[in-house]
């Protein structure tokens, strides 16, 4: 694990990044460069930088309230950064609309699932299928991956169990034909057996898409991810390969306890 | 002496009418109440549908909805008096009405879309009170503009635009007799048109991809946006649709002798629309339709009672608001409402 000093003079760092750094062979799929994001006047992200290469699973870990979800929201432009850049395939996303970001191939599996509770399971999947794509094929793919969802396909999503709702949220991300999936706390509030199923689903998803995974469950995060970043107080304080650390690592655990 | 005899100032106006309460349970009375209630329900549903769609998706309480209905009544009336002459036959008048309906829907939709893009969109990130004040301001502007125009052209001699009412085919002014039941032509027409409009919106919401997007956006606009759907564009479409539906309601009211095209129509329709939307559950289409039925039938029942059993015809006007008060006490979120709906 290596500690990374986050630059405090973020604006200068961001502005000196050359614009010509476009999609070349060495360009990461996603490069978050020194972003500063706020809720109102509260400064949440204080210069977060991270990179995700195509095909990777990268975990973003840290305790509650350090800015993990805000990082994902900033990438999606739901909470647009006031400073810094978010480059996806070399293109800066800052200033774009969220729907344009999503159409570019970035999917979101949010915290608390956020399935459309008044829509049926099938409708939840259908709305995530891009316009012009084969809806029936997408539904068949989902039902093959998650047989439990086929049994409840006509049920309103609000009537599903927490685990089933998480499956549905993942399914929605899968049928979106996304190249990058932002997965936020998928194990939160789920029973251990269900967490194993969810881990399997994310693992399956990672075969089709690159994954940036926000997770407080350290063993799960390290098991699924190739690399990790540790976030604390709105900055990246550590990063490394998951092969080099264990869930018992005291340095890592220190960042996950209050 | 009636029980109302001791009710203070009301007592002097309350007298016993020829019918007794038992007369309610006759085929004639029940069918009359049912048809009257369904026609009122159809009007309430038509007036309130646009309002509930807009609130459900966007979280905007559109106080200008009544004014859009009033505009629809005048524009529809204008189409009718322009195209209908004394020699125009009844079915040709009906055909002109449906052409007018399309024109009014188109014009009001365009106006609604322009209002959303130009005035309401910049306020989405502000507290709801800004949108309420804005739409209330739009109401004042539209009402005043219409008042100026109708007075300038002498279109409103008393309170209603009689010329527009006069374009109605005769068979809609009269009644039909079906066995023991007498049915007003206009009641049937309103029930038919209301059912068609409800069916069309229902089909749009449940059978089309755009309707699916509207329902998803009503529940969680942010998540819908994150699925690659431009929710702002959907907002504009739904606001336009809501305004168009208000226009359709206005055009129908233009032919109804109890309403007619008049400037006060804006307020007269806005209040029951809000009542129906609140009783049904803010922002739920299903709730609005059910609430329109409940309010329409209750309104018709009390009207029958206070006209035929207790001679106090002005009291039923309060029925709608009494139902609202009861609902707010026992179930504040409405029949199908959830704790939180709408928003962006």
Coordinates of C-alpha atoms in Angstrom, one line a residue:
Chain A
X1 CA 0.0 0.0 0.0
X2 CA 1.3 3.4 -0.8
X3 CA 0.1 6.7 0.8
X4 CA -0.7 9.4 -1.6
X5 CA -0.6 13.0 -0.6
X6 CA -3.6 14.7 -2.2
X7 CA -2.6 18.1 -3.6
X8 CA -4.2 20.9 -1.7
X9 CA -3.6 23.4 -4.5
X10 CA -6.1 21.5 -6.6
X11 CA -7.1 24.1 -9.0
X12 CA -3.7 24.6 -10.4
X13 CA -3.2 20.9 -10.7
X14 CA -6.4 20.4 -12.6
X15 CA -5.9 23.3 -14.9
X16 CA -2.4 22.3 -16.0
X17 CA -3.5 18.9 -17.1
X18 CA -3.1 19.0 -20.9
X19 CA -6.3 18.8 -22.9
X20 CA -4.6 16.8 -25.6
X21 CA -4.6 13.7 -23.4
X22 CA -7.2 12.0 -25.4
X23 CA -8.0 8.4 -26.1
X24 CA -4.7 6.9 -26.7
X25 CA -3.6 3.4 -25.8
X26 CA -2.3 4.4 -22.4
X27 CA -5.3 6.5 -21.4
X28 CA -7.3 5.1 -18.5
X29 CA -11.0 4.4 -19.0
X30 CA -11.8 6.8 -16.1
X31 CA -9.5 9.5 -14.7
X32 CA -10.8 11.6 -11.8
X33 CA -8.4 14.5 -11.5
X34 CA -8.3 16.5 -8.3
X35 CA -12.1 17.1 -8.0
X36 CA -13.7 19.4 -5.4
X37 CA -17.4 18.8 -4.8
X38 CA -19.8 20.5 -2.4
X39 CA -23.3 20.2 -1.0
X40 CA -24.3 23.8 -0.6
X41 CA -21.3 25.3 1.1
X42 CA -20.1 22.0 2.7
X43 CA -16.9 21.0 1.0
X44 CA -17.2 17.3 0.7
X45 CA -14.5 16.2 -1.8
X46 CA -11.2 18.1 -1.3
X47 CA -9.2 17.1 -4.3
X48 CA -10.0 13.4 -5.1
X49 CA -7.9 11.8 -7.8
X50 CA -8.1 8.2 -9.0
X51 CA -7.9 6.2 -12.2
X52 CA -9.7 3.1 -13.4
X53 CA -8.2 1.0 -16.3
X54 CA -10.5 -0.8 -18.7
X55 CA -11.4 -4.3 -17.5
X56 CA -10.4 -3.6 -13.9
X57 CA -12.4 -3.8 -10.7
X58 CA -11.4 -0.9 -8.5
X59 CA -12.6 -0.5 -4.9
X60 CA -13.1 2.8 -3.2
X61 CA -13.2 2.2 0.5
X62 CA -13.5 4.3 3.6
X63 CA -15.9 4.8 6.5
X64 CA -19.3 6.6 6.4
X65 CA -19.3 10.2 5.3
X66 CA -15.8 10.5 3.8
X67 CA -17.1 11.2 0.3
X68 CA -17.3 7.8 -1.4
X69 CA -20.9 8.2 -2.7
X70 CA -20.2 11.9 -3.5
X71 CA -17.3 10.7 -5.7
X72 CA -19.6 8.5 -7.7
X73 CA -22.2 11.3 -7.9
X74 CA -19.5 13.7 -9.1
X75 CA -18.5 11.3 -11.8
X76 CA -22.1 11.0 -13.0
X77 CA -22.5 14.8 -12.7
X78 CA -25.3 14.4 -10.3
X79 CA -23.2 16.5 -7.9
X80 CA -21.0 18.3 -10.4
X81 CA -17.5 19.1 -9.2
X82 CA -16.7 22.8 -8.8
X83 CA -13.1 22.2 -9.6
X84 CA -11.1 19.4 -11.2
X85 CA -11.9 17.1 -14.1
X86 CA -13.5 13.8 -14.7
X87 CA -12.2 12.2 -17.9
X88 CA -13.9 9.2 -19.4
X89 CA -12.2 7.8 -22.4
X90 CA -10.2 11.0 -22.4
X91 CA -13.3 13.3 -22.6
X92 CA -14.0 15.7 -19.7
X93 CA -17.5 15.0 -18.3
X94 CA -17.7 18.1 -16.1
X95 CA -20.5 20.3 -17.3
X96 CA -22.3 17.5 -19.2
X97 CA -25.8 16.4 -18.2
X98 CA -26.2 13.2 -16.2
X99 CA -28.2 11.6 -19.0
X100 CA -25.4 12.3 -21.5
X101 CA -22.9 10.8 -19.1
X102 CA -25.0 7.7 -18.8
X103 CA -25.5 7.4 -22.5
X104 CA -21.7 7.5 -22.8
X105 CA -21.7 4.1 -21.2
X106 CA -21.5 4.7 -17.4
X107 CA -24.0 2.8 -15.3
X108 CA -24.9 3.4 -11.7
X109 CA -26.0 0.9 -9.1
X110 CA -26.8 3.2 -6.3
X111 CA -26.8 2.9 -2.5
X112 CA -30.2 1.8 -1.3
X113 CA -30.9 0.2 -4.7
X114 CA -33.4 2.9 -5.8
X115 CA -35.4 0.6 -7.8
X116 CA -38.7 2.1 -9.1
X117 CA -41.0 0.6 -6.5
X118 CA -44.3 1.3 -8.3
X119 CA -43.0 -0.3 -11.6
X120 CA -42.9 -4.1 -12.1
X121 CA -39.6 -6.0 -12.1
X122 CA -39.9 -6.3 -15.9
X123 CA -40.6 -2.6 -16.3
X124 CA -37.5 -1.7 -14.1
X125 CA -35.4 -3.7 -16.5
X126 CA -37.1 -2.4 -19.6
X127 CA -36.5 1.2 -18.8
X128 CA -32.8 0.6 -18.4
X129 CA -32.5 -0.9 -21.9
X130 CA -31.1 1.7 -24.3
X131 CA -33.5 2.9 -27.0
X132 CA -33.2 0.7 -30.0
X133 CA -31.8 -2.3 -28.2
X134 CA -33.6 -5.6 -28.0
X135 CA -35.7 -5.5 -24.9
X136 CA -36.7 -9.2 -25.0
X137 CA -33.1 -10.3 -25.3
X138 CA -32.2 -8.1 -22.3
X139 CA -35.0 -9.5 -20.2
X140 CA -34.0 -13.1 -21.2
X141 CA -30.4 -12.3 -20.1
X142 CA -31.5 -10.9 -16.8
X143 CA -33.8 -13.9 -16.1
X144 CA -31.0 -16.3 -16.9
X145 CA -28.6 -14.5 -14.6
X146 CA -31.2 -13.9 -11.8
X147 CA -33.8 -16.7 -11.9
X148 CA -35.5 -15.3 -8.8
X149 CA -36.4 -12.1 -10.8
X150 CA -38.2 -14.1 -13.4
X151 CA -40.4 -15.6 -10.8
X152 CA -41.3 -12.1 -9.7
X153 CA -41.3 -10.3 -13.0
X154 CA -44.9 -9.1 -12.8
X155 CA -44.5 -8.0 -9.1
X156 CA -44.0 -4.4 -8.2
X157 CA -40.3 -3.8 -7.3
X158 CA -41.3 -2.3 -4.0
X159 CA -42.7 -5.7 -2.9
X160 CA -39.3 -7.5 -3.4
X161 CA -36.9 -8.4 -0.6
X162 CA -33.8 -6.4 -0.1
X163 CA -31.7 -9.0 -1.8
X164 CA -34.0 -9.2 -4.7
X165 CA -34.0 -5.4 -5.1
X166 CA -30.2 -5.5 -5.1
X167 CA -30.3 -8.1 -7.8
X168 CA -32.7 -5.9 -9.8
X169 CA -30.5 -2.9 -9.4
X170 CA -27.5 -4.9 -10.7
X171 CA -29.6 -6.2 -13.5
X172 CA -30.6 -2.7 -14.5
X173 CA -26.9 -1.8 -14.6
X174 CA -26.1 -4.9 -16.7
X175 CA -28.8 -4.3 -19.4
X176 CA -27.7 -0.7 -19.9
X177 CA -24.9 -1.9 -22.1
X178 CA -22.4 0.1 -19.9
X179 CA -18.7 0.0 -20.2
X180 CA -18.2 1.3 -16.7
X181 CA -20.4 0.4 -13.7
X182 CA -20.3 2.6 -10.6
X183 CA -21.5 0.2 -7.8
X184 CA -22.3 1.8 -4.4
X185 CA -22.4 -0.2 -1.2
X186 CA -24.0 -3.3 -2.8
X187 CA -23.8 -5.4 0.5
X188 CA -25.3 -2.7 2.7
X189 CA -28.1 -4.1 4.9
X190 CA -28.1 -7.6 3.4
X191 CA -27.8 -11.0 5.1
X192 CA -24.5 -12.8 4.6
X193 CA -25.9 -15.4 2.3
X194 CA -27.4 -12.7 0.1
X195 CA -24.1 -10.8 0.2
X196 CA -22.5 -13.9 -1.3
X197 CA -25.1 -13.9 -4.1
X198 CA -24.5 -10.2 -4.7
X199 CA -20.8 -10.7 -4.8
X200 CA -21.3 -13.4 -7.4
X201 CA -23.5 -11.1 -9.5
X202 CA -20.9 -8.2 -9.4
X203 CA -18.2 -10.7 -10.3
X204 CA -20.3 -11.7 -13.3
X205 CA -20.9 -8.1 -14.1
X206 CA -17.2 -7.4 -14.1
X207 CA -16.7 -9.8 -17.0
X208 CA -18.7 -7.5 -19.2
X209 CA -17.8 -4.1 -17.7
X210 CA -15.2 -2.2 -15.8
X211 CA -16.3 -1.7 -12.2
X212 CA -15.7 1.1 -9.7
X213 CA -17.0 -0.4 -6.4
X214 CA -17.7 1.6 -3.3
X215 CA -17.8 -0.8 -0.3
X216 CA -17.3 -0.7 3.4
X217 CA -17.2 -4.5 3.7
X218 CA -13.4 -4.8 3.5
X219 CA -13.1 -8.6 2.8
X220 CA -15.7 -8.3 0.1
X221 CA -14.0 -5.3 -1.5
X222 CA -10.6 -6.9 -1.5
X223 CA -12.1 -10.1 -2.8
X224 CA -13.8 -8.5 -5.8
X225 CA -11.3 -5.8 -6.6
X226 CA -7.9 -5.7 -8.4
X227 CA -6.9 -2.4 -6.9
X228 CA -8.2 -0.1 -4.2
X229 CA -8.3 3.5 -3.1
X230 CA -8.9 4.6 0.5
X231 CA -10.8 7.8 1.0
X232 CA -10.7 9.8 4.2
X233 CA -12.1 13.3 4.9
X234 CA -12.7 13.9 1.2
X235 CA -9.3 13.0 -0.1
X236 CA -7.5 9.8 -1.3
X237 CA -5.2 8.8 1.5
X238 CA -4.0 5.4 0.3
X239 CA -4.1 3.2 -2.7
X240 CA -2.6 -0.1 -4.0
X241 CA -3.2 -3.6 -5.3
X242 CA -5.5 -5.8 -3.4
X243 CA -3.0 -8.7 -3.7
X244 CA -0.6 -6.7 -1.5
X245 CA -3.0 -6.3 1.5
X246 CA -5.3 -8.4 3.6
X247 CA -8.6 -7.6 5.3
X248 CA -6.7 -7.8 8.6
X249 CA -4.3 -5.0 7.6
X250 CA -4.3 -2.6 10.5
X251 CA -3.5 0.4 8.3
X252 CA -6.5 -0.3 6.2
X253 CA -8.9 -1.1 9.0
X254 CA -7.9 2.2 10.7
X255 CA -9.6 4.0 7.9
X256 CA -12.8 2.0 8.2
X257 CA -13.4 2.5 11.9
X258 CA -14.9 5.6 13.4
Chain B
X1 CA -89.7 21.1 11.2
X2 CA -86.4 20.2 9.6
X3 CA -83.4 19.5 11.7
X4 CA -81.8 22.5 9.9
X5 CA -84.5 24.7 11.5
X6 CA -82.3 25.3 14.5
X7 CA -79.2 26.1 12.4
X8 CA -79.1 29.8 13.0
X9 CA -79.0 32.0 9.9
X10 CA -79.5 29.0 7.6
X11 CA -82.8 28.2 9.2
X12 CA -84.8 30.8 7.4
X13 CA -83.8 29.5 4.0
X14 CA -84.3 25.8 4.7
X15 CA -87.7 24.4 4.0
X16 CA -89.0 20.9 3.3
X17 CA -89.2 19.9 -0.3
X18 CA -91.9 17.6 -1.6
X19 CA -89.7 14.4 -1.7
X20 CA -88.7 12.4 1.4
X21 CA -85.4 10.6 2.0
X22 CA -87.0 7.3 1.1
X23 CA -87.5 8.5 -2.5
X24 CA -83.7 8.2 -2.9
X25 CA -84.0 4.5 -3.2
X26 CA -85.9 4.4 -6.5
X27 CA -84.5 3.5 -9.9
X28 CA -85.2 7.0 -11.2
X29 CA -83.4 8.8 -8.4
X30 CA -80.5 6.4 -8.2
X31 CA -79.9 6.4 -11.9
X32 CA -80.2 10.2 -12.1
X33 CA -77.6 10.5 -9.3
X34 CA -75.3 8.0 -10.9
X35 CA -75.4 9.7 -14.3
X36 CA -75.1 13.1 -12.8
X37 CA -72.2 11.9 -10.6
X38 CA -70.4 10.2 -13.5
X39 CA -70.6 13.4 -15.6
X40 CA -69.3 15.5 -12.8
X41 CA -66.5 12.8 -12.2
X42 CA -65.6 13.0 -15.9
X43 CA -65.2 16.8 -15.7
X44 CA -63.3 16.6 -12.5
X45 CA -61.0 14.0 -13.9
X46 CA -60.4 16.0 -17.1
X47 CA -59.7 19.1 -15.1
X48 CA -57.4 17.4 -12.6
X49 CA -55.4 14.9 -14.8
X50 CA -53.0 17.5 -16.2
X51 CA -52.4 18.9 -12.8
X52 CA -51.6 15.5 -11.2
X53 CA -49.3 14.5 -14.1
X54 CA -47.3 17.7 -13.7
X55 CA -47.1 17.5 -10.0
X56 CA -46.3 13.7 -10.0
X57 CA -43.3 14.1 -12.3
X58 CA -42.0 17.6 -11.6
X59 CA -43.2 18.4 -8.1
X60 CA -44.7 21.6 -9.4
X61 CA -48.0 22.7 -8.1
X62 CA -49.3 24.5 -11.2
X63 CA -51.6 27.3 -10.0
X64 CA -51.9 28.4 -13.7
X65 CA -53.8 25.2 -14.5
X66 CA -57.2 26.8 -14.1
X67 CA -56.2 29.6 -16.3
X68 CA -55.1 27.2 -19.0
X69 CA -58.5 25.5 -18.7
X70 CA -60.2 28.9 -19.1
X71 CA -58.0 29.7 -22.2
X72 CA -59.1 26.3 -23.7
X73 CA -62.7 27.3 -23.2
X74 CA -62.3 30.6 -25.0
X75 CA -60.1 29.2 -27.7
X76 CA -62.5 26.3 -28.3
X77 CA -65.4 28.7 -28.3
X78 CA -63.6 30.9 -30.8
X79 CA -63.2 27.9 -33.1
X80 CA -66.9 27.0 -32.7
X81 CA -68.3 30.5 -33.3
X82 CA -65.9 31.0 -36.3
X83 CA -66.8 27.8 -38.0
X84 CA -70.4 27.1 -37.0
X85 CA -73.2 29.0 -38.6
X86 CA -77.0 28.8 -38.0
X87 CA -77.2 26.4 -41.0
X88 CA -74.5 24.0 -39.7
X89 CA -76.1 20.6 -38.9
X90 CA -75.8 18.9 -35.5
X91 CA -73.2 16.3 -36.6
X92 CA -71.2 18.9 -38.5
X93 CA -71.1 20.9 -35.2
X94 CA -69.9 17.8 -33.4
X95 CA -67.2 17.3 -36.1
X96 CA -66.1 20.9 -35.7
X97 CA -66.0 20.4 -32.0
X98 CA -63.5 17.5 -32.4
X99 CA -61.4 19.5 -34.8
X100 CA -61.4 22.3 -32.3
X101 CA -60.4 19.9 -29.6
X102 CA -57.3 19.0 -31.6
X103 CA -56.5 22.6 -32.3
X104 CA -57.0 23.6 -28.6
X105 CA -54.9 20.7 -27.4
X106 CA -52.1 21.7 -29.8
X107 CA -52.2 25.4 -28.9
X108 CA -52.3 24.8 -25.2
X109 CA -49.6 22.2 -25.3
X110 CA -47.4 24.6 -27.2
X111 CA -48.1 27.3 -24.6
X112 CA -47.5 24.8 -21.8
X113 CA -44.2 23.7 -23.3
X114 CA -43.1 27.3 -23.8
X115 CA -44.0 28.2 -20.1
X116 CA -42.0 25.2 -18.8
X117 CA -38.9 26.0 -20.8
X118 CA -39.0 29.8 -20.5
X119 CA -40.3 30.4 -17.0
X120 CA -40.5 27.3 -14.8
X121 CA -37.3 25.4 -15.7
X122 CA -35.0 28.1 -14.3
X123 CA -36.7 27.7 -10.9
X124 CA -36.4 23.9 -10.5
X125 CA -33.4 24.2 -8.2
X126 CA -35.3 26.8 -6.0
X127 CA -37.7 26.0 -3.1
X128 CA -41.2 25.1 -4.2
X129 CA -42.6 28.4 -3.1
X130 CA -40.9 30.0 -6.1
X131 CA -42.8 27.8 -8.5
X132 CA -46.1 28.4 -6.7
X133 CA -45.5 32.2 -6.8
X134 CA -44.5 32.0 -10.5
X135 CA -47.5 29.9 -11.6
X136 CA -49.8 32.1 -9.5
X137 CA -48.3 35.1 -11.3
X138 CA -48.9 33.4 -14.7
X139 CA -52.6 33.0 -13.6
X140 CA -53.0 36.7 -12.9
X141 CA -51.4 37.6 -16.2
X142 CA -53.5 35.2 -18.3
X143 CA -56.7 36.1 -16.5
X144 CA -56.1 39.8 -17.0
X145 CA -55.1 39.5 -20.6
X146 CA -58.2 37.4 -21.4
X147 CA -60.4 39.9 -19.5
X148 CA -59.0 42.7 -21.6
X149 CA -59.5 40.8 -24.9
X150 CA -63.0 39.7 -24.2
X151 CA -64.1 43.1 -23.0
X152 CA -62.5 44.8 -26.0
X153 CA -64.2 42.5 -28.4
X154 CA -67.5 42.4 -26.5
X155 CA -67.3 38.6 -26.2
X156 CA -68.5 38.5 -22.6
X157 CA -71.7 40.4 -22.2
X158 CA -72.6 39.0 -18.8
X159 CA -70.6 36.2 -17.3
X160 CA -70.6 33.6 -20.0
X161 CA -69.8 33.6 -23.6
X162 CA -73.3 32.8 -24.7
X163 CA -72.3 32.7 -28.4
X164 CA -70.1 29.6 -27.8
X165 CA -72.8 27.9 -25.8
X166 CA -75.1 28.4 -28.8
X167 CA -73.0 26.3 -31.1
X168 CA -73.9 23.1 -29.2
X169 CA -76.0 20.6 -31.3
X170 CA -79.6 20.3 -30.2
X171 CA -79.3 16.7 -29.2
X172 CA -76.8 17.6 -26.6
X173 CA -79.1 20.2 -25.1
X174 CA -82.0 17.9 -24.7
X175 CA -82.6 14.6 -22.8
X176 CA -83.1 11.0 -23.8
X177 CA -85.5 8.7 -22.1
X178 CA -84.2 5.1 -21.4
X179 CA -87.1 3.3 -19.7
X180 CA -87.7 5.0 -16.4
X181 CA -84.5 7.0 -16.7
X182 CA -84.1 10.4 -18.2
X183 CA -80.5 11.2 -19.4
X184 CA -79.2 14.6 -20.3
X185 CA -77.4 14.6 -23.6
X186 CA -74.6 16.7 -22.3
X187 CA -74.1 14.4 -19.3
X188 CA -73.6 11.5 -21.7
X189 CA -71.2 13.5 -23.9
X190 CA -69.1 14.5 -20.8
X191 CA -69.0 10.9 -19.6
X192 CA -68.0 9.6 -23.0
X193 CA -65.3 12.3 -23.5
X194 CA -64.0 12.0 -19.9
X195 CA -63.7 8.2 -20.3
X196 CA -61.9 8.5 -23.6
X197 CA -59.4 11.0 -22.1
X198 CA -58.8 8.9 -19.0
X199 CA -58.4 5.8 -21.2
X200 CA -56.0 7.6 -23.6
X201 CA -53.8 8.9 -20.7
X202 CA -53.9 5.5 -19.0
X203 CA -52.8 3.8 -22.2
X204 CA -50.0 6.4 -22.7
X205 CA -48.7 5.8 -19.2
X206 CA -48.9 2.0 -19.1
X207 CA -48.5 1.0 -22.8
X208 CA -45.8 3.3 -24.1
X209 CA -42.1 3.6 -23.4
X210 CA -42.5 7.3 -22.8
X211 CA -45.3 6.6 -20.3
X212 CA -42.9 4.2 -18.5
X213 CA -40.3 7.0 -18.4
X214 CA -42.9 9.4 -16.9
X215 CA -43.9 6.9 -14.2
X216 CA -40.2 6.2 -13.4
X217 CA -39.4 9.9 -13.4
X218 CA -42.4 10.6 -11.1
X219 CA -40.9 8.2 -8.6
X220 CA -37.2 9.1 -8.9
X221 CA -36.2 11.7 -11.5
X222 CA -32.5 11.5 -10.5
X223 CA -32.3 7.7 -11.0
X224 CA -34.2 8.0 -14.3
X225 CA -31.6 10.6 -15.5
X226 CA -28.8 8.3 -14.5
X227 CA -30.3 5.6 -16.8
X228 CA -29.5 7.9 -19.7
X229 CA -32.9 9.5 -20.0
X230 CA -33.1 13.3 -20.5
X231 CA -35.7 14.0 -17.7
X232 CA -35.8 17.7 -18.4
X233 CA -37.1 17.0 -21.9
X234 CA -39.7 14.7 -20.3
X235 CA -40.6 17.5 -18.0
X236 CA -41.3 19.8 -21.0
X237 CA -43.4 17.1 -22.7
X238 CA -45.5 16.3 -19.6
X239 CA -46.1 20.0 -18.8
X240 CA -47.2 20.5 -22.4
X241 CA -49.4 17.4 -22.1
X242 CA -50.9 18.7 -18.9
X243 CA -51.6 22.1 -20.4
X244 CA -53.2 20.4 -23.4
X245 CA -55.5 18.3 -21.2
X246 CA -56.5 21.5 -19.4
X247 CA -57.4 22.9 -22.7
X248 CA -59.5 19.9 -23.6
X249 CA -61.3 20.2 -20.3
X250 CA -61.9 23.9 -21.0
X251 CA -63.3 23.2 -24.5
X252 CA -65.8 20.7 -23.0
X253 CA -66.8 23.1 -20.2
X254 CA -67.4 25.8 -22.9
X255 CA -70.5 23.7 -24.0
X256 CA -71.7 23.0 -20.5
X257 CA -74.4 25.5 -19.3
X258 CA -73.3 25.1 -15.7
X259 CA -69.8 26.4 -16.5
X260 CA -69.4 28.1 -19.9
X261 CA -66.4 30.1 -21.2
X262 CA -65.8 32.9 -18.6
X263 CA -62.8 34.4 -16.9
X264 CA -63.9 33.2 -13.4
X265 CA -63.7 29.6 -14.9
X266 CA -60.0 29.7 -14.0
X267 CA -60.7 29.8 -10.3
X268 CA -63.9 27.7 -10.5
X269 CA -62.0 24.8 -12.0
X270 CA -58.7 25.2 -10.1
X271 CA -60.2 24.7 -6.7
X272 CA -62.0 21.4 -7.5
X273 CA -58.9 20.2 -9.4
X274 CA -56.7 20.7 -6.4
X275 CA -59.3 19.0 -4.2
X276 CA -59.5 15.9 -6.4
X277 CA -55.7 15.7 -6.8
X278 CA -55.2 16.0 -3.0
X279 CA -57.9 13.4 -2.2
X280 CA -56.5 11.0 -4.7
X281 CA -52.9 11.4 -3.5
X282 CA -50.7 14.2 -4.9
X283 CA -49.3 13.1 -8.2
X284 CA -51.0 9.7 -8.6
X285 CA -53.0 9.4 -11.8
X286 CA -54.9 6.4 -10.5
X287 CA -55.8 8.3 -7.3
X288 CA -57.0 11.3 -9.3
X289 CA -59.4 9.1 -11.4
X290 CA -60.7 7.4 -8.3
X291 CA -61.0 10.7 -6.4
X292 CA -62.9 12.3 -9.3
X293 CA -65.4 9.4 -9.1
X294 CA -65.7 9.7 -5.3
X295 CA -66.1 13.5 -5.4
X296 CA -68.4 13.5 -8.5
X297 CA -70.8 10.9 -7.0
X298 CA -70.8 12.5 -3.6
X299 CA -71.5 15.8 -5.1
X300 CA -74.4 14.5 -7.2
X301 CA -75.8 12.7 -4.2
X302 CA -75.8 15.7 -1.9
X303 CA -77.1 17.9 -4.6
X304 CA -80.0 15.5 -5.1
X305 CA -80.7 15.5 -1.4
X306 CA -80.4 19.2 -0.9
X307 CA -82.6 20.0 -3.9
X308 CA -85.2 17.3 -3.5
X309 CA -85.4 16.5 0.2
X310 CA -84.1 19.7 1.9
X311 CA -84.6 22.8 -0.2
X312 CA -81.1 24.2 0.2
X313 CA -79.5 24.2 -3.2
X314 CA -76.4 26.2 -2.3
X315 CA -75.2 23.8 0.4
X316 CA -74.0 21.0 -2.0
X317 CA -71.2 23.3 -3.2
X318 CA -69.5 22.7 0.0
X319 CA -69.5 18.9 -0.4
X320 CA -66.3 18.8 -2.3
X321 CA -64.5 20.7 0.3
X322 CA -66.0 18.8 3.2
X323 CA -64.7 15.6 1.6
X324 CA -61.3 17.2 1.4
X325 CA -61.3 18.2 5.1
X326 CA -62.4 14.6 6.1
X327 CA -59.6 13.1 3.9
X328 CA -57.0 15.4 5.3
X329 CA -57.9 14.4 8.8
X330 CA -58.0 10.6 8.3
X331 CA -55.5 10.1 5.5
X332 CA -53.5 13.2 4.7
X333 CA -51.5 11.6 1.9
X334 CA -54.8 10.8 0.0
X335 CA -56.3 7.6 -1.3
X336 CA -53.2 6.3 -3.3
X337 CA -50.6 8.8 -2.1
X338 CA -47.3 8.1 -0.5
X339 CA -45.5 10.1 2.1
X340 CA -43.3 11.7 -0.6
X341 CA -43.9 12.0 -4.3
X342 CA -42.5 14.1 -7.2
X343 CA -39.4 16.2 -7.1
X344 CA -36.4 16.6 -9.3

